[in-house]
XYZ file of C-alpha atoms in Angstrom:
766
model
C 28.953 -34.841 -26.255
C 31.551 -31.203 -27.208
C 33.879 -31.385 -24.673
C 32.718 -27.664 -23.540
C 29.372 -29.467 -23.152
C 30.674 -32.348 -20.919
C 32.725 -30.072 -18.634
C 29.555 -28.082 -18.122
C 27.088 -31.281 -17.805
C 29.923 -32.479 -14.386
C 29.063 -28.959 -12.860
C 25.239 -29.192 -13.264
C 25.472 -32.731 -12.154
C 27.762 -31.333 -8.951
C 25.226 -28.534 -8.392
C 22.215 -30.871 -8.276
C 23.785 -33.332 -5.897
C 24.290 -29.794 -3.542
C 20.696 -28.949 -4.345
C 19.751 -32.676 -3.062
C 21.667 -32.569 -0.604
C 20.202 -29.086 0.703
C 16.678 -30.535 0.356
C 17.105 -33.477 2.374
C 18.633 -31.389 4.997
C 16.245 -28.585 5.001
C 13.311 -31.604 4.914
C 14.988 -32.522 8.075
C 14.895 -29.076 9.285
C 11.214 -28.357 8.575
C 10.279 -31.265 10.030
C 11.437 -30.343 13.549
C 10.586 -26.927 12.624
C 6.965 -27.819 12.565
C 7.082 -29.783 15.306
C 8.283 -27.010 17.985
C 5.888 -24.727 16.767
C 3.007 -27.199 17.273
C 4.159 -27.878 20.500
C 4.845 -24.336 21.594
C 1.186 -23.249 20.635
C -0.197 -26.865 22.119
C 1.583 -25.964 25.225
C 1.644 -22.280 25.175
C -0.229 -21.399 28.451
C 2.066 -24.191 30.353
C 4.534 -21.885 29.948
C 2.986 -19.165 31.944
C 1.772 -18.178 35.200
C -0.998 -16.233 35.146
C -1.037 -14.277 38.479
C -2.869 -10.729 38.449
C -3.199 -10.210 42.868
C -0.969 -7.119 42.754
C 0.382 -4.816 40.054
C 3.907 -6.814 40.359
C 2.207 -9.727 39.742
C 0.196 -8.426 36.935
C 3.353 -6.974 35.243
C 5.342 -10.100 35.200
C 2.350 -12.057 33.637
C 2.451 -9.486 30.692
C 6.296 -9.880 30.398
C 6.168 -13.672 30.403
C 3.327 -13.592 28.082
C 5.381 -11.548 25.533
C 8.309 -13.537 25.723
C 6.629 -16.836 25.169
C 4.488 -14.888 22.060
C 7.893 -13.646 20.791
C 9.603 -17.130 20.674
C 6.718 -18.498 18.997
C 7.082 -15.780 16.402
C 10.517 -16.462 16.145
C 9.963 -20.233 15.213
C 7.185 -19.406 12.736
C 9.320 -17.225 11.048
C 12.085 -19.318 10.977
C 10.084 -22.509 9.897
C 8.591 -19.852 6.932
C 11.709 -18.999 5.827
C 12.735 -22.418 5.542
C 9.744 -23.773 3.418
C 10.246 -21.088 0.994
C 14.042 -21.876 0.521
C 12.736 -25.546 0.252
C 10.110 -24.851 -2.551
C 12.774 -22.898 -4.501
C 15.471 -25.765 -4.070
C 12.663 -28.032 -5.446
C 12.269 -25.655 -8.340
C 15.760 -25.229 -9.110
C 16.770 -29.000 -9.412
C 15.673 -29.507 -13.126
C 16.599 -26.419 -14.350
C 19.480 -25.201 -11.781
C 20.528 -22.286 -14.299
C 19.718 -20.316 -17.428
C 23.036 -17.950 -17.852
C 26.136 -17.596 -17.190
C 28.891 -14.352 -17.612
C 32.502 -14.744 -17.420
C 33.158 -11.472 -15.469
C 36.697 -9.858 -15.198
C 36.329 -7.153 -12.146
C 39.182 -4.409 -12.087
C 41.780 -5.826 -10.366
C 40.375 -8.908 -9.501
C 40.628 -12.654 -11.535
C 38.168 -13.795 -13.854
C 34.672 -15.366 -12.367
C 32.365 -17.408 -13.505
C 28.687 -16.131 -12.482
C 25.693 -18.633 -13.220
C 22.348 -17.230 -13.078
C 18.976 -18.591 -12.144
C 15.604 -18.017 -10.077
C 17.314 -18.260 -6.773
C 20.696 -17.965 -4.979
C 22.593 -20.982 -4.425
C 25.681 -21.654 -2.172
C 27.839 -24.264 -0.787
C 27.280 -25.824 1.958
C 29.560 -24.028 3.776
C 27.622 -20.525 2.720
C 30.941 -18.941 1.544
C 30.914 -19.622 -2.319
C 28.339 -18.796 -4.495
C 26.930 -21.776 -7.050
C 24.269 -19.675 -8.796
C 22.918 -16.137 -8.577
C 19.552 -15.245 -7.926
C 18.811 -13.284 -11.470
C 17.920 -10.197 -9.175
C 21.407 -9.688 -7.597
C 23.354 -6.531 -8.916
C 25.950 -8.423 -11.023
C 22.807 -10.410 -13.000
C 22.097 -7.337 -14.156
C 25.456 -7.554 -16.614
C 23.663 -10.752 -18.259
C 20.722 -8.760 -19.451
C 22.136 -5.315 -20.163
C 25.806 -6.319 -21.949
C 27.501 -8.005 -24.416
C 31.108 -8.749 -24.370
C 32.764 -6.128 -23.284
C 33.520 -3.721 -20.873
C 30.235 -2.978 -18.435
C 29.531 -2.291 -15.162
C 26.755 -2.894 -12.361
C 25.561 -1.105 -9.419
C 26.183 -2.086 -5.639
C 24.581 -0.393 -2.288
C 28.890 0.021 -1.773
C 28.822 1.836 -5.466
C 29.263 1.256 -9.207
C 31.620 -2.090 -10.117
C 33.477 -1.587 -13.209
C 34.820 -4.648 -15.379
C 34.465 -6.463 -18.507
C 32.589 -9.348 -19.944
C 35.021 -11.883 -21.217
C 31.793 -14.404 -22.370
C 28.202 -15.066 -22.025
C 26.958 -18.250 -22.212
C 22.681 -19.309 -22.208
C 21.684 -22.410 -21.154
C 19.285 -25.084 -22.110
C 18.841 -27.557 -19.397
C 15.856 -30.305 -18.845
C 15.890 -32.699 -16.018
C 19.087 -32.351 -14.940
C 20.427 -32.054 -18.499
C 21.714 -29.547 -20.711
C 19.963 -29.880 -23.753
C 21.911 -27.201 -25.501
C 24.089 -24.147 -24.691
C 25.113 -20.933 -26.658
C 28.142 -18.413 -26.926
C 25.967 -15.323 -27.552
C 26.801 -11.673 -27.870
C 23.578 -10.857 -27.983
C 21.376 -10.213 -24.586
C 19.430 -13.209 -24.885
C 20.264 -15.368 -28.082
C 17.631 -15.986 -30.440
C 17.673 -19.660 -30.127
C 16.537 -19.523 -26.666
C 13.944 -17.303 -27.200
C 12.970 -18.997 -30.379
C 12.085 -22.181 -28.383
C 10.101 -20.079 -25.395
C 8.043 -18.470 -27.929
C 7.669 -21.520 -29.879
C 5.550 -22.979 -26.969
C 1.972 -23.922 -26.927
C 0.492 -21.512 -24.582
C -1.263 -23.230 -21.310
C -3.444 -21.601 -18.734
C -1.245 -18.711 -16.751
C 1.536 -16.769 -17.833
C 4.851 -17.795 -16.723
C 7.945 -15.953 -15.888
C 10.746 -14.972 -18.587
C 13.659 -14.371 -16.397
C 15.594 -16.580 -18.867
C 14.659 -13.876 -21.475
C 14.638 -10.370 -20.377
C 15.652 -8.064 -22.874
C 18.006 -5.423 -22.392
C 14.545 -2.814 -22.116
C 12.660 -4.835 -20.007
C 15.454 -5.067 -17.544
C 15.496 -1.414 -17.390
C 11.482 -1.741 -16.538
C 12.626 -4.317 -13.572
C 15.068 -2.598 -12.180
C 14.087 1.110 -12.561
C 13.839 2.380 -9.041
C 13.811 6.642 -8.793
C 10.902 8.830 -9.291
C 7.277 8.070 -8.428
C 6.022 7.338 -11.712
C 6.972 4.804 -14.507
C 5.119 4.795 -17.268
C 5.580 1.569 -19.953
C 4.501 1.924 -23.571
C 4.522 -1.264 -25.070
C 2.904 -2.926 -28.166
C 1.215 -5.424 -28.289
C 3.098 -8.638 -27.423
C 6.134 -6.871 -26.001
C 6.214 -8.259 -22.884
C 5.410 -5.244 -20.614
C 2.883 -7.123 -18.564
C 5.696 -9.882 -18.278
C 8.258 -7.522 -16.929
C 5.959 -5.933 -14.640
C 5.492 -8.662 -13.124
C 9.082 -9.628 -12.661
C 9.625 -5.709 -11.302
C 7.630 -6.819 -8.180
C 9.586 -9.734 -7.642
C 12.817 -7.727 -8.513
C 11.520 -5.342 -5.479
C 10.412 -7.649 -3.304
C 14.188 -9.489 -3.203
C 15.758 -5.678 -3.092
C 13.707 -4.504 -0.268
C 12.995 -7.660 1.533
C 13.371 -5.795 4.838
C 11.213 -2.938 4.079
C 8.340 -4.183 1.597
C 6.033 -7.256 1.441
C 3.640 -8.350 -1.274
C 0.610 -7.098 0.723
C 1.882 -3.611 0.508
C 1.868 -3.912 -3.381
C -1.800 -3.649 -5.188
C -1.995 -4.959 -9.062
C -5.135 -3.069 -10.486
C -6.118 -5.549 -13.572
C -8.909 -5.221 -16.705
C -10.693 -8.566 -15.009
C -10.943 -11.191 -12.830
C -10.065 -13.529 -15.454
C -7.058 -11.896 -16.405
C -5.663 -12.002 -12.305
C -6.040 -15.969 -12.711
C -4.065 -15.879 -16.208
C -1.124 -14.203 -14.179
C -1.762 -15.475 -10.912
C 1.448 -18.138 -11.358
C 4.357 -15.662 -12.618
C 5.134 -14.569 -8.380
C 4.949 -17.849 -6.902
C 7.246 -19.470 -9.638
C 9.857 -16.911 -8.644
C 9.465 -17.593 -4.990
C 7.260 -14.681 -4.107
C 3.871 -14.644 -2.762
C 1.159 -12.553 -4.917
C 0.002 -9.138 -4.235
C -3.086 -8.191 -3.833
C -4.895 -8.027 -7.184
C -8.190 -6.186 -7.610
C -10.002 -4.820 -10.773
C -10.775 -0.407 -10.625
C -14.645 -1.760 -10.583
C -14.134 -4.132 -7.757
C -13.248 -1.093 -5.830
C -16.306 0.952 -7.125
C -18.596 -1.792 -6.429
C -17.301 -1.948 -2.422
C -17.900 1.663 -2.341
C -20.848 2.768 -3.857
C -23.090 -0.890 -4.158
C -25.194 -0.046 -1.148
C -26.351 3.413 -2.716
C -26.208 2.630 -6.423
C -26.752 0.115 -9.055
C -23.383 0.783 -10.493
C -22.137 0.178 -13.994
C -19.344 -1.739 -15.202
C -17.033 -0.474 -17.837
C -17.687 -3.748 -19.822
C -21.294 -2.554 -19.743
C -20.478 0.934 -20.498
C -18.331 -0.086 -23.681
C -21.350 -2.679 -25.033
C -23.412 0.361 -25.068
C -20.866 2.294 -27.005
C -20.641 -0.973 -29.390
C -23.650 -1.676 -29.853
C -26.220 1.652 -29.282
C -25.687 3.577 -32.170
C -29.847 3.469 -33.017
C -31.101 6.491 -31.089
C -27.978 8.553 -32.724
C -28.663 11.539 -30.089
C -28.701 9.651 -26.915
C -25.523 8.310 -28.139
C -23.492 11.248 -29.083
C -24.309 12.631 -25.705
C -23.303 9.614 -23.750
C -20.002 9.785 -25.449
C -19.585 13.456 -24.998
C -20.333 12.971 -20.956
C -18.137 9.682 -21.300
C -15.325 12.135 -22.522
C -16.271 14.969 -20.387
C -16.566 13.173 -16.945
C -12.984 11.318 -17.465
C -11.060 14.756 -17.715
C -8.636 16.168 -15.181
C -10.874 19.283 -16.453
C -13.755 17.988 -13.958
C -11.388 16.463 -11.858
C -10.696 20.173 -10.897
C -14.546 21.138 -11.270
C -15.287 18.767 -8.868
C -12.914 20.020 -6.304
C -14.038 23.498 -7.040
C -17.547 22.218 -6.826
C -16.652 21.213 -3.206
C -14.860 24.486 -1.910
C -17.858 26.354 -3.077
C -20.045 23.930 -0.521
C -18.208 25.764 2.218
C -20.517 29.121 1.326
C -24.475 27.365 0.083
C -25.388 24.013 -1.855
C -24.625 21.178 1.212
C -27.977 18.906 1.046
C -29.262 17.145 4.344
C -31.314 14.188 4.922
C -33.669 14.896 8.008
C -33.305 12.963 11.294
C -36.795 11.026 11.777
C -38.046 8.356 14.621
C -40.703 6.442 14.400
C -42.010 8.593 11.783
C -41.442 11.821 13.496
C -39.021 14.499 12.961
C -36.615 15.413 14.966
C -34.625 17.706 13.232
C -35.326 18.643 9.418
C -33.104 18.848 6.735
C -33.872 22.739 6.117
C -32.788 22.779 10.069
C -29.557 20.898 9.452
C -28.617 22.950 6.589
C -29.501 26.266 8.591
C -27.329 25.433 11.633
C -24.247 24.140 9.322
C -24.118 27.464 7.645
C -25.276 30.061 10.894
C -22.148 27.993 12.602
C -18.717 29.479 13.091
C -17.764 30.058 9.432
C -14.031 30.441 10.432
C -13.845 26.492 10.882
C -12.187 24.297 8.389
C -15.121 22.490 6.437
C -14.946 19.284 7.991
C -14.273 20.862 11.892
C -17.982 22.451 10.789
C -19.239 18.908 10.303
C -17.815 17.486 12.986
C -19.536 20.285 14.892
C -22.625 19.553 13.681
C -22.228 15.953 14.691
C -22.366 17.022 18.026
C -25.264 19.103 17.544
C -27.186 16.362 16.308
C -26.130 13.845 18.788
C -27.455 16.409 21.489
C -30.679 16.607 19.887
C -31.136 12.797 20.068
C -30.112 12.987 23.692
C -33.305 15.680 24.176
C -35.693 13.130 21.326
C -34.507 10.263 24.103
C -35.781 11.937 26.965
C -38.905 12.887 25.605
C -39.562 8.981 23.906
C -39.199 7.679 27.311
C -42.549 8.549 28.111
C -44.358 7.095 25.184
C -46.509 3.883 25.163
C -44.463 2.406 23.001
C -41.697 1.797 25.397
C -44.042 -0.202 28.072
C -45.380 -1.820 25.122
C -41.997 -3.276 24.009
C -40.534 -3.631 28.045
C -43.979 -6.379 28.341
C -42.674 -7.870 25.206
C -39.585 -8.707 26.488
C -38.212 -11.914 26.382
C -37.370 -13.840 30.093
C -33.424 -14.101 28.307
C -33.342 -10.064 27.341
C -34.766 -9.378 30.394
C -32.089 -11.260 32.258
C -29.446 -9.855 30.117
C -30.758 -6.416 31.273
C -30.522 -7.024 34.871
C -27.108 -8.114 34.478
C -25.974 -5.108 32.415
C -28.001 -3.131 35.669
C -25.881 -5.001 38.184
C -22.474 -4.147 36.015
C -23.561 -0.812 36.561
C -24.517 -0.643 39.965
C -27.916 0.122 39.693
C -30.393 -0.592 42.478
C -32.774 -3.610 42.488
C -35.661 -1.225 43.479
C -38.732 -1.398 41.059
C -39.019 1.679 40.193
C -35.238 2.600 39.560
C -34.973 -0.568 37.465
C -38.313 -0.050 35.429
C -37.153 3.471 34.742
C -33.399 2.071 33.719
C -35.401 -0.325 31.357
C -37.114 2.233 29.750
C -33.711 4.599 29.114
C -32.004 1.220 27.572
C -35.245 0.305 25.738
C -35.150 3.969 23.730
C -31.422 4.090 23.607
C -31.240 0.640 21.900
C -33.820 1.465 19.082
C -31.836 4.919 19.137
C -28.553 3.153 18.365
C -29.345 2.776 14.769
C -29.976 6.389 14.050
C -26.930 7.716 16.143
C -24.620 5.418 13.837
C -26.296 7.332 10.760
C -25.206 10.698 12.522
C -21.533 9.839 13.651
C -20.653 8.463 10.067
C -22.140 11.279 8.458
C -25.297 9.522 6.596
C -27.240 12.468 7.241
C -25.414 14.432 4.274
C -27.354 13.455 1.075
C -24.339 13.060 -1.167
C -26.334 12.104 -3.661
C -28.949 15.338 -4.004
C -25.339 17.071 -3.903
C -23.569 15.518 -6.933
C -27.300 15.740 -8.887
C -27.325 19.864 -8.268
C -24.541 19.930 -9.660
C -26.159 18.998 -12.884
C -29.877 20.296 -12.426
C -28.688 24.095 -13.506
C -26.806 23.862 -16.584
C -25.121 27.051 -16.022
C -24.076 26.001 -12.192
C -20.969 24.247 -13.642
C -19.335 27.318 -15.953
C -18.626 29.542 -12.875
C -16.136 26.286 -11.623
C -14.822 25.527 -14.897
C -11.411 27.059 -16.052
C -12.609 25.558 -20.094
C -15.646 25.848 -21.591
C -18.192 23.904 -21.094
C -18.707 20.750 -23.254
C -21.135 20.270 -26.066
C -24.381 19.016 -25.410
C -23.818 20.262 -21.762
C -27.891 20.471 -21.175
C -28.171 17.066 -22.602
C -25.583 15.636 -20.209
C -27.240 17.177 -17.622
C -30.468 15.889 -18.124
C -29.525 12.344 -18.688
C -27.349 12.685 -15.551
C -30.608 13.811 -13.430
C -32.492 11.183 -14.548
C -29.876 8.267 -13.929
C -29.073 9.488 -10.450
C -33.600 9.777 -9.784
C -33.502 6.076 -10.960
C -30.983 5.289 -8.488
C -28.439 4.358 -11.138
C -24.721 5.320 -10.940
C -22.954 5.278 -14.784
C -19.755 3.986 -14.888
C -17.901 7.599 -15.970
C -20.116 8.855 -12.677
C -18.678 6.192 -10.226
C -15.262 7.825 -9.819
C -16.505 11.711 -9.776
C -19.532 10.612 -7.341
C -16.903 9.039 -5.445
C -14.202 11.852 -5.020
C -16.990 14.157 -4.190
C -18.352 11.892 -1.686
C -14.741 11.572 -0.258
C -13.966 15.285 -0.170
C -17.143 15.814 1.779
C -16.765 13.121 4.215
C -12.968 12.705 4.617
C -10.563 11.013 1.722
C -9.942 7.309 3.123
C -6.544 6.870 2.190
C -4.346 3.882 2.473
C -0.952 4.768 3.203
C 0.339 1.292 4.226
C 0.398 0.422 0.312
C 3.888 1.187 -1.034
C 3.191 0.523 -4.892
C 0.767 0.420 -7.384
C 0.960 -1.296 -10.823
C -1.656 -0.296 -12.849
C -2.101 -2.806 -16.287
C -3.824 -1.994 -19.408
C -3.640 1.627 -18.068
C -5.127 3.273 -21.635
C -8.375 2.290 -20.168
C -8.361 4.267 -17.163
C -9.374 8.039 -17.560
C -7.148 10.944 -16.319
C -9.939 11.422 -13.574
C -9.203 8.071 -12.581
C -5.718 8.291 -11.918
C -5.826 11.457 -10.406
C -8.059 9.684 -7.938
C -5.998 6.385 -7.213
C -2.989 8.979 -6.498
C -5.168 10.360 -3.897
C -6.357 7.282 -2.565
C -2.822 5.713 -2.019
C -0.568 9.084 -1.541
C 2.278 6.742 -0.326
C 2.808 4.767 -3.468
C 5.327 4.523 -6.013
C 3.270 4.103 -9.597
C 3.770 1.490 -12.408
C 1.313 1.873 -15.457
C 1.492 0.004 -18.550
C -0.620 0.016 -21.477
C -0.625 0.680 -25.240
C -2.774 3.252 -26.663
C -3.160 1.234 -30.017
C -5.130 -0.745 -27.731
C -7.108 2.123 -25.995
C -10.944 1.017 -26.809
C -12.942 2.865 -24.459
C -14.972 5.958 -25.203
C -13.192 8.739 -22.645
C -9.508 7.449 -24.658
C -10.702 8.703 -28.426
C -9.304 12.263 -27.852
C -6.002 10.566 -26.363
C -3.186 9.206 -28.218
C -0.696 9.070 -25.748
C 0.426 8.812 -21.389
C 1.822 12.500 -21.766
C -0.597 13.434 -19.721
C 0.108 11.297 -17.120
C 3.575 13.326 -16.138
C 1.806 15.715 -14.739
C 0.470 12.919 -11.739
C 4.189 13.727 -10.005
C 5.851 16.219 -12.568
C 8.536 15.472 -15.340
C 11.351 15.165 -12.032
C 9.501 12.522 -11.009
C 8.579 10.327 -14.057
C 10.170 8.422 -16.275
C 8.664 6.577 -19.864
C 9.955 3.259 -21.437
C 8.712 2.430 -25.328
C 8.737 -1.401 -25.914
C 8.312 -1.518 -29.350
C 9.812 -4.851 -30.284
C 6.591 -7.096 -30.098
C 7.079 -10.957 -28.942
C 3.905 -12.592 -28.643
C 3.036 -13.061 -32.330
C 4.946 -14.697 -35.645
C 6.686 -11.926 -37.870
C 3.603 -12.633 -40.333
C 0.818 -11.609 -38.159
C 3.139 -8.784 -36.451
C 3.620 -7.260 -39.966
C -0.018 -7.477 -40.667
C -1.494 -6.341 -37.248
C 1.112 -2.818 -37.380
C -0.424 -1.904 -40.641
C -3.846 -1.811 -38.864
C -2.935 1.154 -37.005
C -1.299 4.841 -37.073
C 2.699 4.827 -36.188
C 2.231 0.878 -36.431
C 5.859 1.257 -38.759
C 7.303 1.906 -35.071
C 6.594 -1.556 -34.043
C 9.221 -4.252 -34.936
C 8.977 -7.779 -35.062
C 10.641 -10.397 -34.053
C 12.335 -13.333 -36.376
C 9.657 -16.233 -35.596
C 8.322 -17.367 -39.278
C 4.882 -18.446 -38.957
C 1.802 -18.810 -41.495
C 0.688 -15.618 -42.955
C -2.559 -14.085 -41.377
C -5.629 -15.401 -44.059
C -9.027 -13.911 -45.200
C -12.001 -15.791 -46.047
C -15.177 -13.871 -47.206
C -18.316 -15.662 -46.803
C -21.914 -15.090 -47.967
C -23.939 -15.655 -45.117
C -23.242 -16.616 -41.472
C -24.459 -20.325 -41.675
C -21.808 -20.720 -44.072
C -19.301 -18.624 -41.721
C -19.910 -20.790 -38.830
C -19.125 -23.958 -41.529
C -16.075 -23.052 -42.085
C -15.215 -21.960 -38.249
C -15.833 -25.257 -37.352
C -13.715 -26.785 -39.926
C -11.010 -24.329 -39.219
C -10.985 -25.275 -35.242
C -11.059 -29.090 -36.191
C -8.025 -28.514 -38.047
C -6.054 -26.242 -35.218
C -6.954 -29.064 -32.956
C -5.344 -31.968 -35.069
C -2.332 -29.512 -35.271
C -2.084 -29.369 -31.675
C -2.977 -25.995 -30.867
C -4.294 -25.984 -27.150
C -5.686 -22.816 -26.740
C -7.882 -21.429 -29.729
C -10.556 -18.088 -29.482
C -13.201 -17.152 -31.724
C -12.939 -13.454 -31.360
C -16.348 -11.488 -31.364
C -17.037 -7.510 -31.302
C -19.412 -7.564 -28.427
C -20.542 -9.644 -25.335
C -23.902 -9.966 -27.362
C -22.664 -11.229 -30.738
C -20.334 -13.966 -28.623
C -23.336 -15.542 -26.937
C -25.146 -15.761 -30.544
C -21.832 -17.536 -31.944
C -21.361 -19.901 -28.921
C -24.825 -20.770 -29.394
C -24.347 -21.381 -33.120
C -21.213 -23.262 -32.743
C -22.868 -25.771 -30.249
C -21.181 -28.370 -32.553
C -17.654 -28.071 -31.842
C -16.769 -30.050 -28.829
C -15.793 -28.576 -25.454
C -16.216 -24.661 -26.646
C -16.473 -22.128 -23.731
C -18.572 -18.799 -23.750
C -16.103 -16.278 -21.702
C -18.192 -13.563 -20.393
C -16.478 -10.431 -18.071
C -17.977 -12.456 -14.807
C -15.480 -14.928 -15.865
C -13.293 -15.794 -12.747
C -10.450 -17.989 -14.677
C -8.885 -18.189 -18.274
C -9.471 -21.346 -19.666
C -7.662 -23.550 -22.684
C -9.400 -25.119 -25.157
C -11.769 -22.974 -27.798
C -13.446 -19.804 -26.228
C -15.380 -17.763 -27.763
C -14.955 -14.397 -26.189
C -15.134 -10.604 -27.040
C -12.428 -8.334 -27.864
C -12.234 -6.399 -24.871
C -11.905 -9.275 -22.478
C -9.353 -10.753 -24.956
C -7.033 -8.170 -23.873
C -3.562 -8.917 -21.544
C -4.326 -12.655 -22.880
C -2.850 -14.522 -25.700
C -3.934 -17.638 -28.095
C -2.347 -20.181 -30.087
C -4.448 -19.318 -32.868
C -7.396 -16.881 -33.399
C -10.184 -16.457 -35.667
C -11.550 -13.026 -35.774
C -15.366 -13.359 -36.148
C -16.783 -11.527 -39.045
C -14.059 -8.923 -39.743
C -16.276 -7.312 -42.723
C -16.950 -3.485 -43.303
C -20.514 -3.816 -41.871
C -19.026 -4.944 -38.112
C -15.878 -3.043 -38.681
C -16.373 0.150 -40.447
C -16.688 3.251 -37.427
C -12.819 4.636 -37.481
C -13.687 4.561 -33.415
C -13.516 0.406 -33.509
C -10.009 0.553 -35.439
C -8.175 0.073 -31.760
C -10.537 -3.063 -30.933
C -9.899 -4.339 -34.473
C -6.505 -4.144 -33.904
C -6.438 -5.451 -30.146
C -8.344 -8.696 -31.548
C -5.819 -9.643 -34.356
C -2.850 -9.277 -32.078
C -3.874 -12.036 -29.567
C -2.695 -14.544 -32.105
C 0.996 -16.227 -31.565
C 0.960 -18.725 -34.021
C -1.986 -18.475 -36.354
C -4.734 -15.812 -37.563
C -7.843 -16.013 -39.905
C -10.151 -13.533 -40.706
C -13.377 -14.418 -41.765
C -15.877 -11.587 -43.774
C -19.765 -11.913 -44.197
C -18.968 -9.725 -47.649
C -16.842 -6.824 -47.892
C -14.042 -7.151 -45.418
C -12.975 -4.049 -42.903
C -11.646 -0.797 -44.369
C -9.013 -1.580 -41.815
C -7.376 -3.989 -44.037
C -8.459 -2.569 -47.104
C -4.490 -2.390 -48.472
C -2.969 -4.765 -46.641
C -2.051 -8.280 -48.395
């Protein structure tokens, strides 16, 4: 062993001994704390004397309760912190650190700064043995080669010189290798990490963070950070480390439950679920935008999902007129022009156009829809819109009061009283005693009548108080009932095929359905009319695969979370939804918060795939020459032309078997659509343990999977088979990005098959 490594190994041994000593001490401590918490909970009321005889006694009881609760909270918090520290120590004992800088601060001696996933001090707590990768000084490791360097602390900027920079590969407490490097991250370390086989989860990249990724992680100004990154550039990984960094830096004011990640699907949620726990942080809330829409709208409509919409676009070109109408509808309803039109439409409802549902009880009208509309528009017009609705609700409740009085004399009330069970009757009498209602038979019988009627009207009152009498569906439908209606609301020209769009939208709503492109506009209109349900507790939003979101949806999310900063990650080369066909970048997003509050970072280096795969895939898309490949050699992508599907399936089965023998753990057969995926899965039933991935799949799984291209986004596989890359399947220019997305999922090997003539997208590629 070289002297340098031998000396470093001695240090590793000392650090690990320190870690083990701290683990032993903490395990004793956590055991004791746990007993304390359990004992406090068990005897909580023994320590409190409850006395409410006088106000002073009551006050003394409240104070005692509060003190006991605070004591329990402190014990629980201390126990949680000890458990968290213990977990970090267990993660560190096999790989205590991964990097080191020898840093000379101005006017101070050179310090060796060792960097790992968590901070470690000696037993005294005075000397830092390891610095957390998120600590201010650790940024020097990621941002500077040897030479002048600086880093920012709460007290100001620290200047100095990086004398040396080292990287370590430590496994099981043993240094396998160490590199003296002037690069941000030595190629040897990155090669070793990238050459690994994949498993079921994405992992943290703290040992291999690149300079531009570090910019994303530590970015801390403005309201909006936009990351445009090539496929495999590590944008999602960097964003997740960013969350860990923010939780570390703002640990006193920011908690994991104040951060939301909007991800493309549930399978992706599963795939990224281990990154933050690996770093000792709790996972933030992970949700898909569709889940939010479903939560808000499925009681009223059958709501189409984004993948259902995409399946339609990818498969339904038989009826060209209907297809072009739908495509035009998607693109217009995704625009900020339509967002502004919806806001103008809501403003116009102050003068006319509000639609209401009549109020009925037992089939009889209490107030008709026309009477409600008349009351709304004849009330004080100087009041704000929502105040007018409040006044209208008060008036409707007064109408219910009168209706209740009338109903008490109806025969159904007597019948309902006679049918009361003994339990219901005794419950009613108990209620009367609380209300000091006399036991006199006549008085009690009258009280029973009132109680019975009020009980039956309760649901109606609830509907009125929650504004369910406002007919939002008809109001939205009204926008499309007259094709000329919207022209007065639009600053721009009416889109092409507007009459056809209007007709199809009206028909859709009549059927109780809501297309995906209508879901957010409908919800916006509903919120503008009934009152916006904003969430001010959320402090940070991450949106992954952001190219799949429409400008309309971004405006809505901004309004939904008014207190939140936003990190947006995407790649317009993978923009496969119909609404994105006219957009080529994220420049429009700067309008969300303005250029002063927005920063855009471009990641052009791709790490996921081998150099031959990246050299191939970057030639598929426009401006692909801006994407650079990391120097990792491998097999060139291969194209095999076959005559029919039987021959194709035979070749696929053989290829999968060869790759399994090679030791690849994740192999994907990527198809154009979900329908094609199902057919292929059925045809490959001879392949052992093959799985079909659907949009409803909850977890990303290893092994051999058949998956539509749009579901594979954000996920990587050891090896990929692109099923039928023929001109017949991938000819239309609108499919170029889908084709690119599928090919860029491969880490080590990519095999394309084509039944007949291959796609024009690869016509001039070797």
